[in-house]
PDB file of N, CA, C and O in Angstrom:
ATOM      1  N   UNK Z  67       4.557  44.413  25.585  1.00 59.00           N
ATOM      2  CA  UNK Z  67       4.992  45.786  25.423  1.00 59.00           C
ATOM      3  C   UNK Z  67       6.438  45.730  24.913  1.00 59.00           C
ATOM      4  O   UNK Z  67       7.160  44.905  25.474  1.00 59.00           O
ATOM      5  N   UNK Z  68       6.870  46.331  24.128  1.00 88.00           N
ATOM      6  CA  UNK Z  68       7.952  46.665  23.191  1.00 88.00           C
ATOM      7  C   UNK Z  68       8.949  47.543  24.451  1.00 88.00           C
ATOM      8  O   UNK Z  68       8.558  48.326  25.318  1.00 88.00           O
ATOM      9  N   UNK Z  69      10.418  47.032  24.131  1.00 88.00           N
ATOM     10  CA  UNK Z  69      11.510  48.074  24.780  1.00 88.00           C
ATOM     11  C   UNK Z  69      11.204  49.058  24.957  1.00 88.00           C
ATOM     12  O   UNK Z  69      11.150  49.491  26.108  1.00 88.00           O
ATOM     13  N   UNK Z  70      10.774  50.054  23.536  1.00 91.00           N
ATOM     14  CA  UNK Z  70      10.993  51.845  23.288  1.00 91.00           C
ATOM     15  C   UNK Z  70       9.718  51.788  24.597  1.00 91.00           C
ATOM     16  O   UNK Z  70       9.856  52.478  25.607  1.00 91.00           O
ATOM     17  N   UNK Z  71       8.732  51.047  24.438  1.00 91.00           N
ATOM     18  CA  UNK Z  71       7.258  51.960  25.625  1.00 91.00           C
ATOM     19  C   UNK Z  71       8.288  51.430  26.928  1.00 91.00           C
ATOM     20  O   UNK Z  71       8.615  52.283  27.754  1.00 91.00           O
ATOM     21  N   UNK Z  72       8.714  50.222  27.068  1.00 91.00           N
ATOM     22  CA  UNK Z  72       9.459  50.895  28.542  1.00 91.00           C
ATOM     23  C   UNK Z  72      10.087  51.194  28.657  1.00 91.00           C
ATOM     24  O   UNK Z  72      10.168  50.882  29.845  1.00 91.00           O
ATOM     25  N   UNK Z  73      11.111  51.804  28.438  1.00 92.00           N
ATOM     26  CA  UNK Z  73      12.240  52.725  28.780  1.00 92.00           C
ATOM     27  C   UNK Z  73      11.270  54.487  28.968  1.00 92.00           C
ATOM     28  O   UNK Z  73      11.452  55.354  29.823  1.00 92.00           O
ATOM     29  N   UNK Z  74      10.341  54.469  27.879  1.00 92.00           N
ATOM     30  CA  UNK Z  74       9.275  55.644  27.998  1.00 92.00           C
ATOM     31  C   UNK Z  74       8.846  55.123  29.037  1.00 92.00           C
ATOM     32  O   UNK Z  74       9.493  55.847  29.795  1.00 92.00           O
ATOM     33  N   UNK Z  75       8.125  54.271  29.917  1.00 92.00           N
ATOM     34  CA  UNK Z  75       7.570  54.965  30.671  1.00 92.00           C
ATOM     35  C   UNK Z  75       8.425  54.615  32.132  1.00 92.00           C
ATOM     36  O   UNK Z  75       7.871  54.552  33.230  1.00 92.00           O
ATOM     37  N   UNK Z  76       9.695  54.432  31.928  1.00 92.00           N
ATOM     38  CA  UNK Z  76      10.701  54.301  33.063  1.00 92.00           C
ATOM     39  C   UNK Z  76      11.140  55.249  33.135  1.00 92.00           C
ATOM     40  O   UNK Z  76      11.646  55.592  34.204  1.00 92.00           O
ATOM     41  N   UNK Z  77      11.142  56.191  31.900  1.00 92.00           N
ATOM     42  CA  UNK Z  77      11.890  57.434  31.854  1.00 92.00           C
ATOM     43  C   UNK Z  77      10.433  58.446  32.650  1.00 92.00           C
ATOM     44  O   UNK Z  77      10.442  59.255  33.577  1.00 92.00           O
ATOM     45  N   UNK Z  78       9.432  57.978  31.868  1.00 93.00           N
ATOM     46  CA  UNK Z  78       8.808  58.657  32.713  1.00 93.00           C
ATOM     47  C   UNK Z  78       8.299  59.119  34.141  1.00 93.00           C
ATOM     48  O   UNK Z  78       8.015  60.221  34.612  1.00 93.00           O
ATOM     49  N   UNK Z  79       8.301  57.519  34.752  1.00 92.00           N
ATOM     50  CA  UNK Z  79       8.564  57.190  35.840  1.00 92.00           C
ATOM     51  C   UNK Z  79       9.667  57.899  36.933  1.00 92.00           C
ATOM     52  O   UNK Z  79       9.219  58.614  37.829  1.00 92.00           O
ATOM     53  N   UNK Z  80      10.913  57.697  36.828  1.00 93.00           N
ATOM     54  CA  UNK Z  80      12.139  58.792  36.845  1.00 93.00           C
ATOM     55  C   UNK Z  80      11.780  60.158  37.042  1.00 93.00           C
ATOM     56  O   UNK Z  80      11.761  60.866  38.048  1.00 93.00           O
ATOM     57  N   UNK Z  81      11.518  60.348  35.925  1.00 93.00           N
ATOM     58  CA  UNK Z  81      11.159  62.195  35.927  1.00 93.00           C
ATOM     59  C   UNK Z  81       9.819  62.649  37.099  1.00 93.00           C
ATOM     60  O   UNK Z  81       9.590  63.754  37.590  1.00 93.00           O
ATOM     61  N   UNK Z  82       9.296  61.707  37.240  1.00 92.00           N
ATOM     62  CA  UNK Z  82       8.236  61.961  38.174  1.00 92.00           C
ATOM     63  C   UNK Z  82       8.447  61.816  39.624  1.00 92.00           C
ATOM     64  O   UNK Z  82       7.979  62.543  40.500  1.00 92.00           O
ATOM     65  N   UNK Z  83       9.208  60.788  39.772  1.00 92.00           N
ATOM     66  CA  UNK Z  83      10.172  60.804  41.015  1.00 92.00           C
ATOM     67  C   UNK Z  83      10.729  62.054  40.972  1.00 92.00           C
ATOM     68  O   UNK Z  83      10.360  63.024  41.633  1.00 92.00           O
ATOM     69  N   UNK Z  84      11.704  62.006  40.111  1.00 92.00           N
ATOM     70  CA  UNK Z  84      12.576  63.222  40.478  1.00 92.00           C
ATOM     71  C   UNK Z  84      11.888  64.792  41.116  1.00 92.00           C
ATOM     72  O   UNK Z  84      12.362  65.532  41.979  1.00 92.00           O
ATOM     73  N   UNK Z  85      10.584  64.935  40.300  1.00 92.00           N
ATOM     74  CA  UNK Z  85       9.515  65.627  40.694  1.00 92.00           C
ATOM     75  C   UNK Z  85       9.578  66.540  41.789  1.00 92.00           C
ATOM     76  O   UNK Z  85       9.902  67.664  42.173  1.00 92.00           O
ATOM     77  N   UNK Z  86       8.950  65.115  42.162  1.00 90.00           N
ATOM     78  CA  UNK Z  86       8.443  64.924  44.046  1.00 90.00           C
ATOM     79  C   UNK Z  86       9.388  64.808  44.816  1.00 90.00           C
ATOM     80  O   UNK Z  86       9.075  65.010  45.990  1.00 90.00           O
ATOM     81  N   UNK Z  87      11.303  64.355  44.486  1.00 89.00           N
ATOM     82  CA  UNK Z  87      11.911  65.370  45.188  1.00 89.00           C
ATOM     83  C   UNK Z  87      12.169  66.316  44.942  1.00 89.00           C
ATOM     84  O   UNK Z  87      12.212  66.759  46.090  1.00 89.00           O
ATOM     85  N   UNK Z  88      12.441  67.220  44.272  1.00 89.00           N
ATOM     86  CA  UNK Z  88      12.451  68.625  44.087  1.00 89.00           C
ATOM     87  C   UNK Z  88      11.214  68.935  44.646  1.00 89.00           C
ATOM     88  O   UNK Z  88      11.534  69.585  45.642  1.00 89.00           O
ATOM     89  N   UNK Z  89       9.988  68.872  44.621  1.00 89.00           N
ATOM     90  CA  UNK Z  89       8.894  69.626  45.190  1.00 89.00           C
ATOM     91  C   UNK Z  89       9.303  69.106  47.209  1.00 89.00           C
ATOM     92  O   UNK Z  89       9.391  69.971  48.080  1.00 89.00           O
ATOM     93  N   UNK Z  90       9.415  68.137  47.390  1.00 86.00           N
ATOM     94  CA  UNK Z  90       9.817  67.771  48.814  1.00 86.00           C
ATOM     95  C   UNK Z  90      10.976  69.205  49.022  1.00 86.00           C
ATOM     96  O   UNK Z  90      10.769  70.167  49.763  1.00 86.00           O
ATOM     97  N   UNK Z  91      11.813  69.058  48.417  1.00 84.00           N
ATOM     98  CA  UNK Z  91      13.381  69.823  48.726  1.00 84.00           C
ATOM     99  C   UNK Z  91      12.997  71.244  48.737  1.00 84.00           C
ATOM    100  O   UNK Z  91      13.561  71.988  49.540  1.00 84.00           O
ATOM    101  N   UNK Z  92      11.653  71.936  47.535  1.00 85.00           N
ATOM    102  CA  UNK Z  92      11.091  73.440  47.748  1.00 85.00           C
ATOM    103  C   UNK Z  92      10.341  73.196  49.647  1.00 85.00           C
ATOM    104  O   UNK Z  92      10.977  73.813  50.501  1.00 85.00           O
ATOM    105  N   UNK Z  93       9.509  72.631  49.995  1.00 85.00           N
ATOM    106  CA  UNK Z  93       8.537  72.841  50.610  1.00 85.00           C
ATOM    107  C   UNK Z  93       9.147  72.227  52.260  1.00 85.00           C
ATOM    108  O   UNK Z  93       8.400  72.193  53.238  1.00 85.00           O
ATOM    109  N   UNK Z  94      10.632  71.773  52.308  1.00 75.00           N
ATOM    110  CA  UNK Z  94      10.780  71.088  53.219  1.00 75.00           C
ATOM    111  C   UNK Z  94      11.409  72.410  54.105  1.00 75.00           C
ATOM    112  O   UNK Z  94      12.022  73.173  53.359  1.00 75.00           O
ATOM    113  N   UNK Z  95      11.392  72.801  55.392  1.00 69.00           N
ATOM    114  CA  UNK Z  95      11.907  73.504  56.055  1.00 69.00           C
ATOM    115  C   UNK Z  95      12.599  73.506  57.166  1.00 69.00           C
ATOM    116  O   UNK Z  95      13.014  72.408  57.535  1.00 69.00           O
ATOM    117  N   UNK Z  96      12.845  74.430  57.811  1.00 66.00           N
ATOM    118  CA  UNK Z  96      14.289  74.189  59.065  1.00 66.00           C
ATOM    119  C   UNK Z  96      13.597  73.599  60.322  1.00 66.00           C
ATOM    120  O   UNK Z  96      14.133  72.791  61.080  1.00 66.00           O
ATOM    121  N   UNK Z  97      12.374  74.086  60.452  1.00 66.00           N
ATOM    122  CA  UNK Z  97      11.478  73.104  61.521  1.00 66.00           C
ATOM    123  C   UNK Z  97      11.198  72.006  61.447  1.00 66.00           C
ATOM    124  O   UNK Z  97      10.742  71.352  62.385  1.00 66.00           O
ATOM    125  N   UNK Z  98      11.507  71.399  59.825  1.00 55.00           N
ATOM    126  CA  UNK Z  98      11.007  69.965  59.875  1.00 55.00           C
ATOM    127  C   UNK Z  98      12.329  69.243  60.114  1.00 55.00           C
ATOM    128  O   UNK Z  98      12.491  68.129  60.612  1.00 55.00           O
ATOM    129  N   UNK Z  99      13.093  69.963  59.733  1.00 58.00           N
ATOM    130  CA  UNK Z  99      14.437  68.737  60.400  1.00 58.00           C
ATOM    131  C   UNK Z  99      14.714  68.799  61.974  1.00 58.00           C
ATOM    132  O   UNK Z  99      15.480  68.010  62.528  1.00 58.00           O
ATOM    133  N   UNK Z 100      13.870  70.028  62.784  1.00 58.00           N
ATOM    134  CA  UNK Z 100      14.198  69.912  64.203  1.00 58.00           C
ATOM    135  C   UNK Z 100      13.200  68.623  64.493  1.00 58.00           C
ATOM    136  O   UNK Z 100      13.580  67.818  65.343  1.00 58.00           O
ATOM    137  N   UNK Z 101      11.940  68.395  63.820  1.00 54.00           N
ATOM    138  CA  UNK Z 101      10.857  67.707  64.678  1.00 54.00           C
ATOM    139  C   UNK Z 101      11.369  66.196  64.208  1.00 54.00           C
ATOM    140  O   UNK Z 101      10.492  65.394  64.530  1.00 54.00           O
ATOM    141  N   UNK Z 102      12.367  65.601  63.627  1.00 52.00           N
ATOM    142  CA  UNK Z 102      13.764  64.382  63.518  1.00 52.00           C
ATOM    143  C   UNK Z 102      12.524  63.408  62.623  1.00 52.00           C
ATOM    144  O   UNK Z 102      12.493  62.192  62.814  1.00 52.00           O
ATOM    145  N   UNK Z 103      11.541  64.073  61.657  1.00 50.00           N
ATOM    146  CA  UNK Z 103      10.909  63.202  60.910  1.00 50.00           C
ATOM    147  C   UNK Z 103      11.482  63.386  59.611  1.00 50.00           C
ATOM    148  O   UNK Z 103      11.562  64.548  59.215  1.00 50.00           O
ATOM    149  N   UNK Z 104      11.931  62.388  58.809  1.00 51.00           N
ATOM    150  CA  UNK Z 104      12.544  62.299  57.643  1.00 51.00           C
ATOM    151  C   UNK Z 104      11.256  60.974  56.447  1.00 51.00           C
ATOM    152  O   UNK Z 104      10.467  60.057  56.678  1.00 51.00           O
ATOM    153  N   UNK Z 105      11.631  61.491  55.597  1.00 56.00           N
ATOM    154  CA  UNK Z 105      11.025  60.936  54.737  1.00 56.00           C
ATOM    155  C   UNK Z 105      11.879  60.605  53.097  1.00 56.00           C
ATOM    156  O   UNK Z 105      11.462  60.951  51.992  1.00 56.00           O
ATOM    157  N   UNK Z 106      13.468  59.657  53.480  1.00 61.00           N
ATOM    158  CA  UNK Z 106      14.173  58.992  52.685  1.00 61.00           C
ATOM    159  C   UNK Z 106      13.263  58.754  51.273  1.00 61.00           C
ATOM    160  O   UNK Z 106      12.128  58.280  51.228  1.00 61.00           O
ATOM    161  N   UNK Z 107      13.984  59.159  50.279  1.00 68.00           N
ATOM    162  CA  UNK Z 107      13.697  58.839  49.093  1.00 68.00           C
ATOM    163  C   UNK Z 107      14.555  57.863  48.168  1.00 68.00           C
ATOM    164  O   UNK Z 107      15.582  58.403  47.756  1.00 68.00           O
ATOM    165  N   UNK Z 108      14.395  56.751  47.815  1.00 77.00           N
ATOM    166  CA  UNK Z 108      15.291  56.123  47.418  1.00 77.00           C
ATOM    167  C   UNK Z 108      14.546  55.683  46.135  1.00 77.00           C
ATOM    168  O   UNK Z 108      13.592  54.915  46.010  1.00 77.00           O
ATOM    169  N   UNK Z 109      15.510  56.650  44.874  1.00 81.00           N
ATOM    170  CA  UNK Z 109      15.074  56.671  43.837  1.00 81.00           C
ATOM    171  C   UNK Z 109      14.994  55.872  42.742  1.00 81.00           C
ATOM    172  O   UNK Z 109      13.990  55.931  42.032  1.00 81.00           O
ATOM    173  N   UNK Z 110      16.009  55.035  42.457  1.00 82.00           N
ATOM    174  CA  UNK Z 110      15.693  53.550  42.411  1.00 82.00           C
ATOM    175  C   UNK Z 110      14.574  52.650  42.476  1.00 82.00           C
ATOM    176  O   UNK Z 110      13.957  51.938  41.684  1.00 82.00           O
ATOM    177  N   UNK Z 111      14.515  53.032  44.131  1.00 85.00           N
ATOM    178  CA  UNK Z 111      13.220  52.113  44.763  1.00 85.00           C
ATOM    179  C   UNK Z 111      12.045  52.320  44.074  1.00 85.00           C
ATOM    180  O   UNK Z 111      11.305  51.468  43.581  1.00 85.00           O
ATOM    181  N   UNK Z 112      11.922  53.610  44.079  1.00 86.00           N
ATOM    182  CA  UNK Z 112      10.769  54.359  43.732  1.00 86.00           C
ATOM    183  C   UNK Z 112      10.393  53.834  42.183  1.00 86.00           C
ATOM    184  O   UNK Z 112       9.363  53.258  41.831  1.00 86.00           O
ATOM    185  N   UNK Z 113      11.333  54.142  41.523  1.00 85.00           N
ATOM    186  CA  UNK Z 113      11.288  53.880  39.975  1.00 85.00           C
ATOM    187  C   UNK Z 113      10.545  52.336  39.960  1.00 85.00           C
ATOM    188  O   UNK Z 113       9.371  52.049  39.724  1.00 85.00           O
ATOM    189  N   UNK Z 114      11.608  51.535  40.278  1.00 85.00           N
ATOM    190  CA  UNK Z 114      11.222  50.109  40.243  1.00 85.00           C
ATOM    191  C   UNK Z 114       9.538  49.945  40.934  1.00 85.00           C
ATOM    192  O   UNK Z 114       8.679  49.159  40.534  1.00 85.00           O
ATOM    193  N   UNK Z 115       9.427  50.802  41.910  1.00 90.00           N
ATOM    194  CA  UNK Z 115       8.257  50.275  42.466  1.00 90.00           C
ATOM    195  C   UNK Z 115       6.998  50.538  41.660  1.00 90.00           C
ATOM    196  O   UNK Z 115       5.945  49.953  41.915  1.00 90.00           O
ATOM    197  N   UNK Z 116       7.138  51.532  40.569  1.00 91.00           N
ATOM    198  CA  UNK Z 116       6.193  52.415  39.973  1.00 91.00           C
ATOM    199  C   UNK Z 116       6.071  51.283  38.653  1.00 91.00           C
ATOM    200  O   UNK Z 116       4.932  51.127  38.214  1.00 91.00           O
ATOM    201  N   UNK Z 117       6.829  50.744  38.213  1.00 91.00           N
ATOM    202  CA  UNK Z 117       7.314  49.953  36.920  1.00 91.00           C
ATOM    203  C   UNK Z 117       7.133  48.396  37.453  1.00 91.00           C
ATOM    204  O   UNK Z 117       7.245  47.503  36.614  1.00 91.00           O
ATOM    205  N   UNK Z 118       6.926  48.140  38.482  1.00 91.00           N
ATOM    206  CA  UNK Z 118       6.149  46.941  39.304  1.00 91.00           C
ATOM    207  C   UNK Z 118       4.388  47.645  38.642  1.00 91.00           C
ATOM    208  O   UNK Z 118       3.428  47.481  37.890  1.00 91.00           O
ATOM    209  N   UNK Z 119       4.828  48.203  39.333  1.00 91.00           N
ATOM    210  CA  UNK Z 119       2.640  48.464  39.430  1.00 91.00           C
ATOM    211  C   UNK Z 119       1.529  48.276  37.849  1.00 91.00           C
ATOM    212  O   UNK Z 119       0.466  47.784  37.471  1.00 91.00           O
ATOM    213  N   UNK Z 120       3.021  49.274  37.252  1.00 91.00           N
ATOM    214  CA  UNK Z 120       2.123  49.141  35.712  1.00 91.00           C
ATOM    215  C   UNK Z 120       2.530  48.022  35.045  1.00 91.00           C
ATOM    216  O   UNK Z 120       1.818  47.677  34.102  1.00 91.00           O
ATOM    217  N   UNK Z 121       3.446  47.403  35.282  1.00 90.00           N
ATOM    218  CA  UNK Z 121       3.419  45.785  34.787  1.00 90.00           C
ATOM    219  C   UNK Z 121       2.601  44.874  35.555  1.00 90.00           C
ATOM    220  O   UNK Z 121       2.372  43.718  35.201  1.00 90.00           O
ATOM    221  N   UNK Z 122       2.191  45.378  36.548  1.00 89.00           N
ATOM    222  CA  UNK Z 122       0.505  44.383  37.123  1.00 89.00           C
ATOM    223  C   UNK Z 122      -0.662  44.675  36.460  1.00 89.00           C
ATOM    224  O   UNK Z 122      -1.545  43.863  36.183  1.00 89.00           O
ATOM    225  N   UNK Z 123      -0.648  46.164  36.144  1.00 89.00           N
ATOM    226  CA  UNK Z 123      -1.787  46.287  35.943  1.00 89.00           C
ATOM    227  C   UNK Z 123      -2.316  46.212  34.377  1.00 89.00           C
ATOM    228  O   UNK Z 123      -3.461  46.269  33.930  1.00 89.00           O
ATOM    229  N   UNK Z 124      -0.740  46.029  33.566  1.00 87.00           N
ATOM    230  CA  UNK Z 124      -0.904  45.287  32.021  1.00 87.00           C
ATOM    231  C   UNK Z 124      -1.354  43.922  32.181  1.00 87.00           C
ATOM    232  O   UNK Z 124      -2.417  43.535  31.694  1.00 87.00           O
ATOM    233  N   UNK Z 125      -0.479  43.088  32.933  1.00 85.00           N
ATOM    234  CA  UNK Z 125      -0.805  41.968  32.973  1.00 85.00           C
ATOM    235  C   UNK Z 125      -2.493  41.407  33.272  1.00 85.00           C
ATOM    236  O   UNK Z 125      -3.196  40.433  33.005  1.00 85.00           O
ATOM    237  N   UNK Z 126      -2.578  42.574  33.918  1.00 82.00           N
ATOM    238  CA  UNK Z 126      -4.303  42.064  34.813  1.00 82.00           C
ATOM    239  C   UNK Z 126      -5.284  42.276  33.621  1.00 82.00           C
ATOM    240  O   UNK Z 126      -6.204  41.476  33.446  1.00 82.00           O
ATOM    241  N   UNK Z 127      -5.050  43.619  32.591  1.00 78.00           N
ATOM    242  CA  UNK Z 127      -5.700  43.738  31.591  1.00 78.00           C
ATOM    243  C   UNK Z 127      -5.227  42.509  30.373  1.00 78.00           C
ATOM    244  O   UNK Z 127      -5.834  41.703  29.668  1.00 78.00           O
ATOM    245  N   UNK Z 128      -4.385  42.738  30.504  1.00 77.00           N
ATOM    246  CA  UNK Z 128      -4.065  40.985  29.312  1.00 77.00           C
ATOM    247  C   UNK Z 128      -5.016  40.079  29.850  1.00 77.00           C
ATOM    248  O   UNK Z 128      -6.087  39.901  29.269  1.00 77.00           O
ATOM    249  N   UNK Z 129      -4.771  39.575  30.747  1.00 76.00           N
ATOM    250  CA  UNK Z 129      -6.044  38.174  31.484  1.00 76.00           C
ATOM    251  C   UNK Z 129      -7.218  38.771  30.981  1.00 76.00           C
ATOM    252  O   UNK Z 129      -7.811  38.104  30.133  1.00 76.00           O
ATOM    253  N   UNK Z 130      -7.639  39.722  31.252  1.00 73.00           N
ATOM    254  CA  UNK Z 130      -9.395  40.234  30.743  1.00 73.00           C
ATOM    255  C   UNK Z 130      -9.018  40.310  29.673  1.00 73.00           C
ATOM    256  O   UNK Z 130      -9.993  39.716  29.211  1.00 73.00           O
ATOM    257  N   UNK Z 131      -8.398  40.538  28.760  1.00 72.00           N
ATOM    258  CA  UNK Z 131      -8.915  40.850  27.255  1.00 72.00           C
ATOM    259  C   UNK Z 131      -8.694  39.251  26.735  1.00 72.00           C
ATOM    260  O   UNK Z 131      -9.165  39.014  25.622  1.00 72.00           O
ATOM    261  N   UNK Z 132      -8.061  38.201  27.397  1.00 71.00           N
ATOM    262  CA  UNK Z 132      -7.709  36.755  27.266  1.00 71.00           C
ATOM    263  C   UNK Z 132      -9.070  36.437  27.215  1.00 71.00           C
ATOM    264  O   UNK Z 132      -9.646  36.098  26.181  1.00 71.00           O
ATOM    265  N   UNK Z 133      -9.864  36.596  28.888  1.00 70.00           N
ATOM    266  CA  UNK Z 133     -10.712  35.905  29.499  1.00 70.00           C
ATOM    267  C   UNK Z 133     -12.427  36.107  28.654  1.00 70.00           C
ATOM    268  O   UNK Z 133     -13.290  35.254  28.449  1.00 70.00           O
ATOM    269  N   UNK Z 134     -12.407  37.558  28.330  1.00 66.00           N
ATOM    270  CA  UNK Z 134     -13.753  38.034  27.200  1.00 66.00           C
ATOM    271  C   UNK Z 134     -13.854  37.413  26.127  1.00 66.00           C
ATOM    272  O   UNK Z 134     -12.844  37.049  25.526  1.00 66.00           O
ATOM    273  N   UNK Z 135     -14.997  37.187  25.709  1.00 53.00           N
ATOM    274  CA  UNK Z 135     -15.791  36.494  24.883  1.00 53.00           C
ATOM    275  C   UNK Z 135     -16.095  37.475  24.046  1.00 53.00           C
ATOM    276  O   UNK Z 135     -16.649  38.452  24.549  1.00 53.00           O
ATOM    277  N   UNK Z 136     -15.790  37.489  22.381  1.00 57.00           N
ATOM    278  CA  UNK Z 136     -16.073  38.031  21.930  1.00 57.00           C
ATOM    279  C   UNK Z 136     -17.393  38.527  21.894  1.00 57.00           C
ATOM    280  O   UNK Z 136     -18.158  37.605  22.177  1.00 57.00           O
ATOM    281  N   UNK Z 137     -18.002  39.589  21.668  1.00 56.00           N
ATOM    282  CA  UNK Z 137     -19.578  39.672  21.238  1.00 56.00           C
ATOM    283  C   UNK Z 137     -19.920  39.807  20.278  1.00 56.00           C
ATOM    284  O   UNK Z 137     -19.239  40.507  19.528  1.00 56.00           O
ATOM    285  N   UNK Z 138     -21.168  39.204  19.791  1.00 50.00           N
ATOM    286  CA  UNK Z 138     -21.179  39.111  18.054  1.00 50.00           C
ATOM    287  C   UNK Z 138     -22.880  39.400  18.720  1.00 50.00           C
ATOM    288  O   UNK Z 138     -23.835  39.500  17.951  1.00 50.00           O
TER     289      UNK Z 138
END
């Protein structure tokens, strides 16, 4: 995969995080910070973890398209 597709889909990645906190930050309320459950977002993490996954799951498709036998 070429730079420009990852930075696209890191950027995309990002924006989708960012998302899901803003939708967390609409839907979160004054009762949920009394009941002392938090759910830390560490956006970074997140990014990287998302940009882990789809570089497994290129790689896993590279091996199969390696491992197939053409059909004739």
């Amino acid at each position: 995969m070429d730079y420009q597709q990852r930075e696209l889909r890191r950027a995309a990645a990002q924006a989708f995080a960012e998302s899901l906190d803003k939708l967390e930050q609409t839907i979160w309320t004054p009762e949920d910070e009394q009941a002392s459950f938090s759910c830390p977002i560490d956006l970074e993490q997140a990014v990287a973890e998302i940009e882990q996954l789809i570089q497994s799951q290129e790689n896993s498709t590279s091996k199969q398209d390696a491992t197939e036998a053409p059909s004739e």
